[in-house]
Short mmCIF file of C-alpha atoms and ligand atoms in Angstrom, two decimals:
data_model
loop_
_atom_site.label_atom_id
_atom_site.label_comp_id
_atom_site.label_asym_id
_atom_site.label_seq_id
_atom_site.Cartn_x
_atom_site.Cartn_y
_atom_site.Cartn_z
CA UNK I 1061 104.14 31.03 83.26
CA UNK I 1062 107.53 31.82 84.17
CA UNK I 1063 108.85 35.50 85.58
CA UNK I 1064 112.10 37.16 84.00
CA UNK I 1065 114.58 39.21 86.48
CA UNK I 1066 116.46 41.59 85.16
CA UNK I 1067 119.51 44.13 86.13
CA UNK I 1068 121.29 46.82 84.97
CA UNK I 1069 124.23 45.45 86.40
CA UNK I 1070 126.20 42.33 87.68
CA UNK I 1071 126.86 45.06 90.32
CA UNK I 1072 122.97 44.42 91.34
CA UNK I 1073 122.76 41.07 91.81
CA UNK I 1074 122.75 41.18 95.80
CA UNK I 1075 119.80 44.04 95.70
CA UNK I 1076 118.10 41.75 92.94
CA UNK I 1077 118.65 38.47 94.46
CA UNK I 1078 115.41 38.46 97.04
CA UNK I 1079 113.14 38.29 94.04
CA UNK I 1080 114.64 35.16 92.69
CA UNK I 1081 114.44 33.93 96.12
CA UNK I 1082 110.37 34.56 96.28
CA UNK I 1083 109.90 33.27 93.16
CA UNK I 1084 111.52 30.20 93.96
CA UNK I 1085 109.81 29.62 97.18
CA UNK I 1086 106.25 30.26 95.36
CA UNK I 1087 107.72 27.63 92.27
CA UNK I 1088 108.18 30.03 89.77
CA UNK I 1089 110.15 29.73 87.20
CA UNK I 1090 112.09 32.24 86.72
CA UNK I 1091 115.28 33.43 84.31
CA UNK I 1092 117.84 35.71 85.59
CA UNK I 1093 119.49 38.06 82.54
CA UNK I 1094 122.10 41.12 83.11
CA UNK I 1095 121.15 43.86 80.33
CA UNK I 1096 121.46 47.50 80.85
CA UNK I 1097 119.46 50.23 79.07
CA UNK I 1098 121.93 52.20 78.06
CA UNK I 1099 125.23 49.50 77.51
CA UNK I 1100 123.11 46.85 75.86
CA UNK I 1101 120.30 48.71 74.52
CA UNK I 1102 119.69 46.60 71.22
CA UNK I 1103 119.51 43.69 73.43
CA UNK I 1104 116.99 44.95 75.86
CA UNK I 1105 115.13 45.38 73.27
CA UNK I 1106 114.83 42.35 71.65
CA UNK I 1107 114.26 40.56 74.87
CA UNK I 1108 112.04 42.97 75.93
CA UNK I 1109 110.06 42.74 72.11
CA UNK I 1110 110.22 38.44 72.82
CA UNK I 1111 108.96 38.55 76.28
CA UNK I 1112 105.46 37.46 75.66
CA UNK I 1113 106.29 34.85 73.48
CA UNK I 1114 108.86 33.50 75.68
CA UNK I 1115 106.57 32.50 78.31
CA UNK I 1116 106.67 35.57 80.69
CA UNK I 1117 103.68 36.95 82.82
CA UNK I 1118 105.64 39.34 84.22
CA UNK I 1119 109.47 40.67 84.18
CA UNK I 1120 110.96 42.50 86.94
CA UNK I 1121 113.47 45.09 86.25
CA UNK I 1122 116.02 46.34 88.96
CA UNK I 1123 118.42 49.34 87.88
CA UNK I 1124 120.29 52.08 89.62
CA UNK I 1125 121.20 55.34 89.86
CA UNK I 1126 119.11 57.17 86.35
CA UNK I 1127 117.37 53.71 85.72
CA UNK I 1128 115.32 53.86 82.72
CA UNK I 1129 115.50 49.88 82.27
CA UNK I 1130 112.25 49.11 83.40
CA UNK I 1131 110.72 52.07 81.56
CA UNK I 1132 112.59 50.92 78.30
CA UNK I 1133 111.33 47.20 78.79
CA UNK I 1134 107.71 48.53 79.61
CA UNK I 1135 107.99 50.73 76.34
CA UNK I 1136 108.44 47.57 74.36
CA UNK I 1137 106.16 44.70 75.63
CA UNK I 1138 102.38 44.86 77.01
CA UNK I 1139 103.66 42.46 80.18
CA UNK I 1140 103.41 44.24 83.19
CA UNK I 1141 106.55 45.45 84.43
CA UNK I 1142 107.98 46.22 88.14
CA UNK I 1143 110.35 48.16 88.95
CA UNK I 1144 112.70 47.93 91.65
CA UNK I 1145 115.00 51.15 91.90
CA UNK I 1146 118.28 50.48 93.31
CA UNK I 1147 120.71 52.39 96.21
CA UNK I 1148 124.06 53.03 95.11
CA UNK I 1149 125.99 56.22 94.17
CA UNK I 1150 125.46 59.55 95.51
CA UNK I 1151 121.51 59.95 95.58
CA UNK I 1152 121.15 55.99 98.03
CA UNK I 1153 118.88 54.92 95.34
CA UNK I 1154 116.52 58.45 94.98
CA UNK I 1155 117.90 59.02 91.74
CA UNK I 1156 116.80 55.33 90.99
CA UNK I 1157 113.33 56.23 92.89
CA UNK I 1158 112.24 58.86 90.65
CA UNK I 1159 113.60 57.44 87.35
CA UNK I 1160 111.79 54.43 88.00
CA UNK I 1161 107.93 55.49 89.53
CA UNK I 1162 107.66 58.71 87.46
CA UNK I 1163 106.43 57.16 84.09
CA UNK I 1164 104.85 59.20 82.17
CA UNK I 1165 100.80 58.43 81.23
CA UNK I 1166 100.27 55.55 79.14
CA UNK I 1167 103.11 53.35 79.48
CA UNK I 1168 103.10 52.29 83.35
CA UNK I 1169 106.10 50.45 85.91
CA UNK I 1170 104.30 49.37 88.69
CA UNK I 1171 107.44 50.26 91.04
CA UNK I 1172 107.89 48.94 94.68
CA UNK I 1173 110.55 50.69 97.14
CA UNK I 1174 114.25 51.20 97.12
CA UNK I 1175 116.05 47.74 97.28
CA UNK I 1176 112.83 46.08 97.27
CA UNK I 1177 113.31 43.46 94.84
CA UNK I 1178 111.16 40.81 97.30
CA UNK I 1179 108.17 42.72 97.12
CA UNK I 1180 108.86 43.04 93.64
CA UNK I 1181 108.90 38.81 93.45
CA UNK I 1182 105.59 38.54 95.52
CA UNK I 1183 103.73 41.23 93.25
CA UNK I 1184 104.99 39.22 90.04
CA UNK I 1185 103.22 36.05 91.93
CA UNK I 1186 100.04 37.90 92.42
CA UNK I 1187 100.17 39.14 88.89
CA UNK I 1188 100.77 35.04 87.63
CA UNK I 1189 97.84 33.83 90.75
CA UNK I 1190 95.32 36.14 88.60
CA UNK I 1191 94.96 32.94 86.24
CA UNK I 1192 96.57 29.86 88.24
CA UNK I 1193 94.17 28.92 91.58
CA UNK I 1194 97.33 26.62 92.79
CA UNK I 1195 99.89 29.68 92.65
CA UNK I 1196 96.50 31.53 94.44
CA UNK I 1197 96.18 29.02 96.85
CA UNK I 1198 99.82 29.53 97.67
CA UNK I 1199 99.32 32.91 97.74
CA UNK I 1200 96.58 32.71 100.51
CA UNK I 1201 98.80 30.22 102.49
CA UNK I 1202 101.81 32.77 102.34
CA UNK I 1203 99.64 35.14 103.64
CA UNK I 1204 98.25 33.57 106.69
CA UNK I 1205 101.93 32.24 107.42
CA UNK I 1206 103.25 35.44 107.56
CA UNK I 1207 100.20 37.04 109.72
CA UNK I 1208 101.34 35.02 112.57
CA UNK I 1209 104.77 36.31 112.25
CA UNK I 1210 106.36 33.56 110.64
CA UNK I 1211 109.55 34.59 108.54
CA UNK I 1212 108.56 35.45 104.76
CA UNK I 1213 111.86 33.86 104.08
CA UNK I 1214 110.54 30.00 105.06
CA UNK I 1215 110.80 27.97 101.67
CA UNK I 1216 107.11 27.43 100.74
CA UNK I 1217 107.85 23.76 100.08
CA UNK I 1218 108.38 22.98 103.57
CA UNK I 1219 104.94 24.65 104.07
CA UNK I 1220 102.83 22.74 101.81
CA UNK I 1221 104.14 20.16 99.36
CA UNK I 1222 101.20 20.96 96.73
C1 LIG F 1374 122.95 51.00 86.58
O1 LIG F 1374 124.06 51.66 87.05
C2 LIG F 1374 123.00 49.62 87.16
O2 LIG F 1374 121.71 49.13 87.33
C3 LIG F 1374 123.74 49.80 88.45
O3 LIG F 1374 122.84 49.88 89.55
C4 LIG F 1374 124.46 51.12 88.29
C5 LIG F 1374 125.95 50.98 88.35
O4 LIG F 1374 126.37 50.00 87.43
P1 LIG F 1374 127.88 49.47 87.43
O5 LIG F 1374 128.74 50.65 87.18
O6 LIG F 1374 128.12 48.84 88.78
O7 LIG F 1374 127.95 48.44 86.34
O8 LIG F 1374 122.96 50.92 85.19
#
């Protein structure tokens, strides 16, 4: 299964760029796609609508400043969704914070911390490792790797060529 990353903003791409970067190093396949919430609403959701049947386990969603993209992605697919809220502008990515974790009941974004579009990429592999034992395994060897202190950065190929 492959992982979608999307921004609010070409402006994001740095902030966002981590989580292609994780996926990558874990295999993953993932797509890249610049939509914003409220610019390109219709197209949100139509991607968000297609998700599933496109091949995604999981789509990330980076925004700043009042980001409701991952909420309006979450509101229209049963994928899990992660947030990651963005810095930028007056409120250094608060504004992002809240707009992002506070979901109401029903319809969650599982939302990691400001700028932290890498944890976002390892949760979306733990999500995908629930059903694929090789993306587990690889999982498990990340893990001890970085217990000794290694950097999380080291491309997992070099690692383990499995
Ligand atoms: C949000 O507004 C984007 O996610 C971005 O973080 C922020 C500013 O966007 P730009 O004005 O740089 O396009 O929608």
């Amino acid at each position: 299964m492959k992982v979608a990353v999307l921004m609010g903003s070409a402006s994001d791409r740095a902030k966002m760029t981590p989580a292609l970067e994780v996926l990558a190093e874990f295999g993953i396949e993932a797509d890249e796609h610049v939509i914003s919430a409220h610019r390109s609403p219709e197209l949100v959701a139509s991607f968000a609508a297609g998700a599933r049947e496109a091949g995604y386990g999981a789509v990330i969603c980076g925004a700043g400043m009042a980001a409701h993209l991952a909420g309006a992605v979450a509101a229209r697919t049963t994928l899990p969704v992660i947030g990651v809220p963005l810095s930028g502008g007056t409120l250094a990515g608060l504004d992002a914070l809240y707009s992002t974790v506070q979901m109401p009941r029903g319809v969650p974004v599982a939302t990691v911390a400001i700028d932290g579009a890498a944890n976002a990429g390892v949760l979306a592999v733990e999500i995908l490792a629930v059903h694929d034992p090789l993306v587990a395994e690889r999982l498990a060897a990340y893990r001890a790797r970085i217990s000794t202190g290694a950097p999380m950065r080291e491309p997992y190929s070099a690692q383990d060529p499995s």
